[in-house]
Amino acid sequence: MVDRIFTHGEPEDLYKVNNPKAYIVVPKLPERINKLIDIAYNLWWVWNSSAFELFRRIDRDLWEEVYHNPLQLLGKVSRQKLFELAEDESFIAHLNQVYDELQKYLTVQPWFFKEFDKEHHNCKIVYFSMEYGLTEAIPMYCGGLGVLAGDLFKSASDMGLPMVGIGLAYRYGYFKQHLTDDGWQQEEYDEIHFFRLPMRRLPDSSGNPLRLFITIPVVEPGKTTTTTQEKVFFEVWEVKIGRNSLFLLSTDIPENSLENRRITYYLYGGDHEMRLKQEILLGIGGAKLLRELNISPTVWHMNEGHSAFVVLERIRQLVKEGLDFSQAREFVISTSIFTTHTPVPAGIDVFSPELIKKYFSSYCNEVGITLDELLSLGRESPNDPHQGFSMAVFAIRNSHFVNAVSRLHGIISRNMWKQLFPGLPRFEVPIVHITNGVHTNTWISNEFAALFDRYIGPQWKEEPENQTVWQRVKEIPDAELWRSHERRRERLVAFVRKRLKQQLERAGATRTEIEQAEEVLDPEALTIGFARRFAEYKRGTLIFRDIQRLKKILLNKERPVQIIISGKAHPHDNIGKELIKYIIQVTRDPELKGKVVFVEDYDMNVAHYMVQGCDVWLNLPRRPLEASGTSGMKAAINGVLNISVLDGWWCEAYNGENGWAVGGGEEYTDYNLQDEIESRILYDILEKEVIPLFYTRGTDGLPRGWIRKMKECMMSIGPKFNSNRLIEDYTRMFYLKADSNYWWNKNNNYQNVKIFAEWINKIYSCWDKIKILEVTDNIQGSYSVGDKIEVRCKVNLGKLSTRDVSVQVYWGYLDSKSRISEPKLKEMEVMDEQNLVYKVEIEVDRVGHCGYVVRILPKFNNTIIYRPNLIKWQ
């Protein structure tokens, strides 16, 4: 898979020759084992333990060497070995069993078909993401965002959800991490050879590689403005993920200039303009591909704002079909879903007005809008000419369904984007939360999977969201559970020793240093894991704040403790790199050598060993900066106990018995004080709770208290924080509604959407004229809970009718500044249609200082519509 490595600039032309004749070589297998090819090209093998073991059985060492890539394995194994396998009846039986299992998987009708196929049999979901973490064999992911997309896709297949994916095929992917002698992170990039990966290039109708194009502007030499449009061609690679397909777009083809070939070189590489080109390719190119393949999605899901330009391409096509911009946009909004993953503005792509003008002026002419109108859709303050174009703002404004990725992140997001909905209370900002989850079959260890099969039955694989199933974890004998966990810790230690030796050999270490790597870590010691992106807010060095106190913990001979750390810093994040450098210095402390180990080049393979083999998983972000986090979920389904700040997903998962919480959810403005307080809490938890519980053993040598906590961890977290539950939430809350919107709006030649667009334009044009003229009530003295209050109001609706609006009473507690908190809503009924008098009766439901206010919102077909500036308060 790797050709050569380079650190800066372009690859050296070391192997370049003039006019080489290209040809493609594919593995050729004896006929009896040819089914291996079919299995290899469907990533179902990634989460099917029997299929994974089938490939490992071919050559265990080579399987590790090729980084679990079955195409590379079959291409490198000797011909003699292949013919031996073809005569091995045991292997043939195993192969046939796996192949039959795959065919059965592809043909049965699972959850979605059983539940919704009758009403939504034409539903088709397309999912856009900048990265996908499916397997370490396809290294086109950076971290949590991509792995989440991969897990979601696997569950979509398991549950029969009709989904296709759109992404980019990166020639050099994300960087590989190597550390210098002093611990400074160096980035190196491997060239990824697509033909050696388990994916196939799409052909056109003639059997040649499919070629599509997008157009981008070109500024001719000597001129300052755009004068021509240039075609950027791309080819497409298909990755089969169970029942569904993911399509990856690549511009690294001969038809393009070197500059345009670079568009799909690096994941999150290049400058702002290169990022813009990538996002144009992802969104606009992805939409064009779907049309070419005659795939007509009814639901369009954007994972983060990177793909939001798909909105523009969809609108352009609808305008070509005869809709105007406003009508087309309303149709697109009704079927669009946007998931935001960041709780801070700095994590959002924002492009300058000059770049948007350069790349989208011609687009504006095509669809009949001005550039300022386009820019206003991506600005927090639409009329501020100095603001940039925010991809998140643009996605929110053009999606009917918007979600954050945890309950706390939902609160943060509603506060973060409340200015997009002026006048609307924060809790009503139309951003809900759907908490992330992980794909259980991908992340659970083989040992625990075998235990679950034996004591729980196959339902844990088929229905990981079923709480009743997970309760059967209690039935697993403590001794078997503990021994299985110990085997995983032993394998983790063996893996780390091997990786450490490789790191030292590559760095030119002495023979003595390399031999010492064989002795690092203790397979029986309490093992703490910390692995994630090294950003300042994740506080990867907090556990080292009081190094002397930590040494007392780690160096206790009766109760030894050890720490394994892994993770990358963004190439431009020098603060993150300094944190890694500091940890490397700690690992070289003579007293801590072998007790604290840093594993280079964190990826999905390293993650598997760590989340399955540690005893404790550490997570210490500054609340509320962790949107969700999923590594702790992966650890939890393997019985690994979390010690975490109450941030992201842990706020919802922690119940007092399934792990430990650092603090009580406090938020600080003094970061130094926060670090001091929370580091002390962490040390106290380790010294007073974690270590004693782990090392308190019965006469049989089992830590019964620890095992009880492991079981509670799996039973409470397993059914709630898996990607099957995630898919079910998206389906019920978003996908089915978006699919219904699609057909409701598209039927009758888009008449419904035309009616709605005309209606919403009317609402905007008339909204300034509506007024709340008078509000009266029967309030006298004090009230008791259960009493009734009648409220009446008279309004002026101008040219609008009572069918166009919802007049509501909004009541709750009043604070000292007359602000309403913990509010409730009730729609008022028309009492006098001619004079526009409304009334409602509200029940007194709480004790304290309370109040109410009347407001008006637009209403279409009895549905309340939330749009910017469309709210009128008393």
PDB file of N, CA, C and O in Angstrom, residues 440 451-453 455-476 711 714-716 718-719 722:
ATOM      1  N   THR A 440     -20.746  -1.871  17.938  1.00  0.00           N
ATOM      2  CA  THR A 440     -20.332  -2.856  18.935  1.00  0.00           C
ATOM      3  C   THR A 440     -19.506  -3.972  18.326  1.00  0.00           C
ATOM      4  O   THR A 440     -18.452  -4.350  18.859  1.00  0.00           O
ATOM      5  N   LEU A 451     -17.581 -14.746  24.949  1.00  0.00           N
ATOM      6  CA  LEU A 451     -18.351 -14.821  26.199  1.00  0.00           C
ATOM      7  C   LEU A 451     -19.808 -14.444  25.965  1.00  0.00           C
ATOM      8  O   LEU A 451     -20.725 -15.089  26.470  1.00  0.00           O
ATOM      9  N   PHE A 452     -20.019 -13.376  25.215  1.00  0.00           N
ATOM     10  CA  PHE A 452     -21.381 -12.922  24.950  1.00  0.00           C
ATOM     11  C   PHE A 452     -22.162 -13.970  24.155  1.00  0.00           C
ATOM     12  O   PHE A 452     -23.339 -14.216  24.422  1.00  0.00           O
ATOM     13  N   ASP A 453     -21.495 -14.571  23.161  1.00  0.00           N
ATOM     14  CA  ASP A 453     -22.153 -15.623  22.389  1.00  0.00           C
ATOM     15  C   ASP A 453     -22.604 -16.764  23.314  1.00  0.00           C
ATOM     16  O   ASP A 453     -23.707 -17.308  23.160  1.00  0.00           O
ATOM     17  N   TYR A 455     -23.079 -16.769  26.752  1.00  0.00           N
ATOM     18  CA  TYR A 455     -23.983 -16.509  27.876  1.00  0.00           C
ATOM     19  C   TYR A 455     -25.137 -15.558  27.546  1.00  0.00           C
ATOM     20  O   TYR A 455     -26.113 -15.509  28.290  1.00  0.00           O
ATOM     21  N   ILE A 456     -25.029 -14.817  26.461  1.00  0.00           N
ATOM     22  CA  ILE A 456     -26.091 -13.874  26.103  1.00  0.00           C
ATOM     23  C   ILE A 456     -26.842 -14.344  24.868  1.00  0.00           C
ATOM     24  O   ILE A 456     -28.046 -14.156  24.739  1.00  0.00           O
ATOM     25  N   GLY A 457     -26.131 -14.986  23.952  1.00  0.00           N
ATOM     26  CA  GLY A 457     -26.738 -15.413  22.704  1.00  0.00           C
ATOM     27  C   GLY A 457     -26.493 -14.400  21.600  1.00  0.00           C
ATOM     28  O   GLY A 457     -25.959 -13.314  21.829  1.00  0.00           O
ATOM     29  N   PRO A 458     -26.868 -14.730  20.370  1.00  0.00           N
ATOM     30  CA  PRO A 458     -26.539 -13.878  19.211  1.00  0.00           C
ATOM     31  C   PRO A 458     -27.230 -12.525  19.217  1.00  0.00           C
ATOM     32  O   PRO A 458     -26.884 -11.661  18.414  1.00  0.00           O
ATOM     33  N   GLN A 459     -28.216 -12.335  20.110  1.00  0.00           N
ATOM     34  CA  GLN A 459     -28.946 -11.066  20.107  1.00  0.00           C
ATOM     35  C   GLN A 459     -28.062  -9.861  20.375  1.00  0.00           C
ATOM     36  O   GLN A 459     -28.369  -8.756  19.937  1.00  0.00           O
ATOM     37  N   TRP A 460     -26.965 -10.052  21.093  1.00  0.00           N
ATOM     38  CA  TRP A 460     -26.113  -8.897  21.397  1.00  0.00           C
ATOM     39  C   TRP A 460     -25.535  -8.308  20.119  1.00  0.00           C
ATOM     40  O   TRP A 460     -25.272  -7.093  20.059  1.00  0.00           O
ATOM     41  N   LYS A 461     -25.345  -9.133  19.083  1.00  0.00           N
ATOM     42  CA  LYS A 461     -24.867  -8.638  17.790  1.00  0.00           C
ATOM     43  C   LYS A 461     -26.005  -8.027  16.976  1.00  0.00           C
ATOM     44  O   LYS A 461     -25.829  -7.011  16.313  1.00  0.00           O
ATOM     45  N   GLU A 462     -27.151  -8.688  17.019  1.00  0.00           N
ATOM     46  CA  GLU A 462     -28.273  -8.280  16.174  1.00  0.00           C
ATOM     47  C   GLU A 462     -29.050  -7.105  16.760  1.00  0.00           C
ATOM     48  O   GLU A 462     -29.609  -6.297  16.025  1.00  0.00           O
ATOM     49  N   GLU A 463     -29.107  -7.024  18.089  1.00  0.00           N
ATOM     50  CA  GLU A 463     -29.868  -5.968  18.749  1.00  0.00           C
ATOM     51  C   GLU A 463     -29.042  -5.343  19.874  1.00  0.00           C
ATOM     52  O   GLU A 463     -29.403  -5.422  21.048  1.00  0.00           O
ATOM     53  N   PRO A 464     -27.913  -4.711  19.548  1.00  0.00           N
ATOM     54  CA  PRO A 464     -27.074  -4.153  20.614  1.00  0.00           C
ATOM     55  C   PRO A 464     -27.745  -3.031  21.392  1.00  0.00           C
ATOM     56  O   PRO A 464     -27.270  -2.654  22.472  1.00  0.00           O
ATOM     57  N   GLU A 465     -28.849  -2.488  20.854  1.00  0.00           N
ATOM     58  CA  GLU A 465     -29.561  -1.425  21.553  1.00  0.00           C
ATOM     59  C   GLU A 465     -30.611  -1.969  22.526  1.00  0.00           C
ATOM     60  O   GLU A 465     -31.270  -1.195  23.239  1.00  0.00           O
ATOM     61  N   ASN A 466     -30.746  -3.293  22.603  1.00  0.00           N
ATOM     62  CA  ASN A 466     -31.751  -3.938  23.456  1.00  0.00           C
ATOM     63  C   ASN A 466     -31.231  -4.043  24.888  1.00  0.00           C
ATOM     64  O   ASN A 466     -30.316  -4.810  25.178  1.00  0.00           O
ATOM     65  N   GLN A 467     -31.843  -3.292  25.801  1.00  0.00           N
ATOM     66  CA  GLN A 467     -31.366  -3.267  27.185  1.00  0.00           C
ATOM     67  C   GLN A 467     -31.543  -4.612  27.870  1.00  0.00           C
ATOM     68  O   GLN A 467     -30.706  -5.012  28.692  1.00  0.00           O
ATOM     69  N   THR A 468     -32.605  -5.326  27.539  1.00  0.00           N
ATOM     70  CA  THR A 468     -32.839  -6.631  28.157  1.00  0.00           C
ATOM     71  C   THR A 468     -31.703  -7.593  27.846  1.00  0.00           C
ATOM     72  O   THR A 468     -31.272  -8.376  28.699  1.00  0.00           O
ATOM     73  N   VAL A 469     -31.214  -7.535  26.628  1.00  0.00           N
ATOM     74  CA  VAL A 469     -30.110  -8.409  26.220  1.00  0.00           C
ATOM     75  C   VAL A 469     -28.876  -8.138  27.074  1.00  0.00           C
ATOM     76  O   VAL A 469     -28.229  -9.064  27.578  1.00  0.00           O
ATOM     77  N   TRP A 470     -28.543  -6.870  27.260  1.00  0.00           N
ATOM     78  CA  TRP A 470     -27.332  -6.528  28.003  1.00  0.00           C
ATOM     79  C   TRP A 470     -27.431  -6.890  29.486  1.00  0.00           C
ATOM     80  O   TRP A 470     -26.403  -7.074  30.144  1.00  0.00           O
ATOM     81  N   GLN A 471     -28.649  -7.004  30.005  1.00  0.00           N
ATOM     82  CA  GLN A 471     -28.793  -7.391  31.411  1.00  0.00           C
ATOM     83  C   GLN A 471     -28.273  -8.807  31.665  1.00  0.00           C
ATOM     84  O   GLN A 471     -27.937  -9.169  32.792  1.00  0.00           O
ATOM     85  N   ARG A 472     -28.178  -9.595  30.595  1.00  0.00           N
ATOM     86  CA  ARG A 472     -27.683 -10.964  30.755  1.00  0.00           C
ATOM     87  C   ARG A 472     -26.178 -11.024  31.023  1.00  0.00           C
ATOM     88  O   ARG A 472     -25.630 -12.103  31.281  1.00  0.00           O
ATOM     89  N   VAL A 473     -25.509  -9.864  30.939  1.00  0.00           N
ATOM     90  CA  VAL A 473     -24.087  -9.822  31.307  1.00  0.00           C
ATOM     91  C   VAL A 473     -23.904 -10.335  32.737  1.00  0.00           C
ATOM     92  O   VAL A 473     -22.865 -10.925  33.080  1.00  0.00           O
ATOM     93  N   LYS A 474     -24.927 -10.159  33.579  1.00  0.00           N
ATOM     94  CA  LYS A 474     -24.850 -10.646  34.968  1.00  0.00           C
ATOM     95  C   LYS A 474     -24.603 -12.140  35.018  1.00  0.00           C
ATOM     96  O   LYS A 474     -24.040 -12.652  35.999  1.00  0.00           O
ATOM     97  N   GLU A 475     -25.045 -12.853  33.998  1.00  0.00           N
ATOM     98  CA  GLU A 475     -24.941 -14.311  34.002  1.00  0.00           C
ATOM     99  C   GLU A 475     -23.548 -14.821  33.659  1.00  0.00           C
ATOM    100  O   GLU A 475     -23.269 -16.009  33.809  1.00  0.00           O
ATOM    101  N   ILE A 476     -22.675 -13.940  33.175  1.00  0.00           N
ATOM    102  CA  ILE A 476     -21.310 -14.371  32.852  1.00  0.00           C
ATOM    103  C   ILE A 476     -20.558 -14.627  34.153  1.00  0.00           C
ATOM    104  O   ILE A 476     -20.476 -13.743  35.015  1.00  0.00           O
ATOM    105  N   LYS A 711     -19.321  -5.124  35.016  1.00  0.00           N
ATOM    106  CA  LYS A 711     -20.613  -5.584  34.508  1.00  0.00           C
ATOM    107  C   LYS A 711     -21.619  -4.436  34.463  1.00  0.00           C
ATOM    108  O   LYS A 711     -22.382  -4.307  33.495  1.00  0.00           O
ATOM    109  N   MET A 714     -20.855  -2.299  31.410  1.00  0.00           N
ATOM    110  CA  MET A 714     -21.332  -2.860  30.145  1.00  0.00           C
ATOM    111  C   MET A 714     -22.848  -2.824  30.055  1.00  0.00           C
ATOM    112  O   MET A 714     -23.414  -2.507  29.001  1.00  0.00           O
ATOM    113  N   MET A 715     -23.532  -3.134  31.154  1.00  0.00           N
ATOM    114  CA  MET A 715     -25.000  -3.192  31.117  1.00  0.00           C
ATOM    115  C   MET A 715     -25.623  -1.813  30.959  1.00  0.00           C
ATOM    116  O   MET A 715     -26.656  -1.665  30.295  1.00  0.00           O
ATOM    117  N   SER A 716     -25.016  -0.789  31.539  1.00  0.00           N
ATOM    118  CA  SER A 716     -25.610   0.546  31.484  1.00  0.00           C
ATOM    119  C   SER A 716     -25.207   1.317  30.236  1.00  0.00           C
ATOM    120  O   SER A 716     -25.979   2.142  29.733  1.00  0.00           O
ATOM    121  N   GLY A 718     -23.589  -0.233  27.232  1.00  0.00           N
ATOM    122  CA  GLY A 718     -23.714  -0.993  25.988  1.00  0.00           C
ATOM    123  C   GLY A 718     -24.971  -0.711  25.192  1.00  0.00           C
ATOM    124  O   GLY A 718     -24.904  -0.420  23.986  1.00  0.00           O
ATOM    125  N   PRO A 719     -26.164  -0.774  25.799  1.00  0.00           N
ATOM    126  CA  PRO A 719     -27.386  -0.618  24.990  1.00  0.00           C
ATOM    127  C   PRO A 719     -27.696   0.810  24.575  1.00  0.00           C
ATOM    128  O   PRO A 719     -28.493   1.026  23.670  1.00  0.00           O
ATOM    129  N   ASN A 722     -24.465   2.761  21.411  1.00  0.00           N
ATOM    130  CA  ASN A 722     -24.024   2.020  20.228  1.00  0.00           C
ATOM    131  C   ASN A 722     -24.638   2.651  18.988  1.00  0.00           C
ATOM    132  O   ASN A 722     -25.632   3.378  19.059  1.00  0.00           O
TER     133      ASN A 722
END
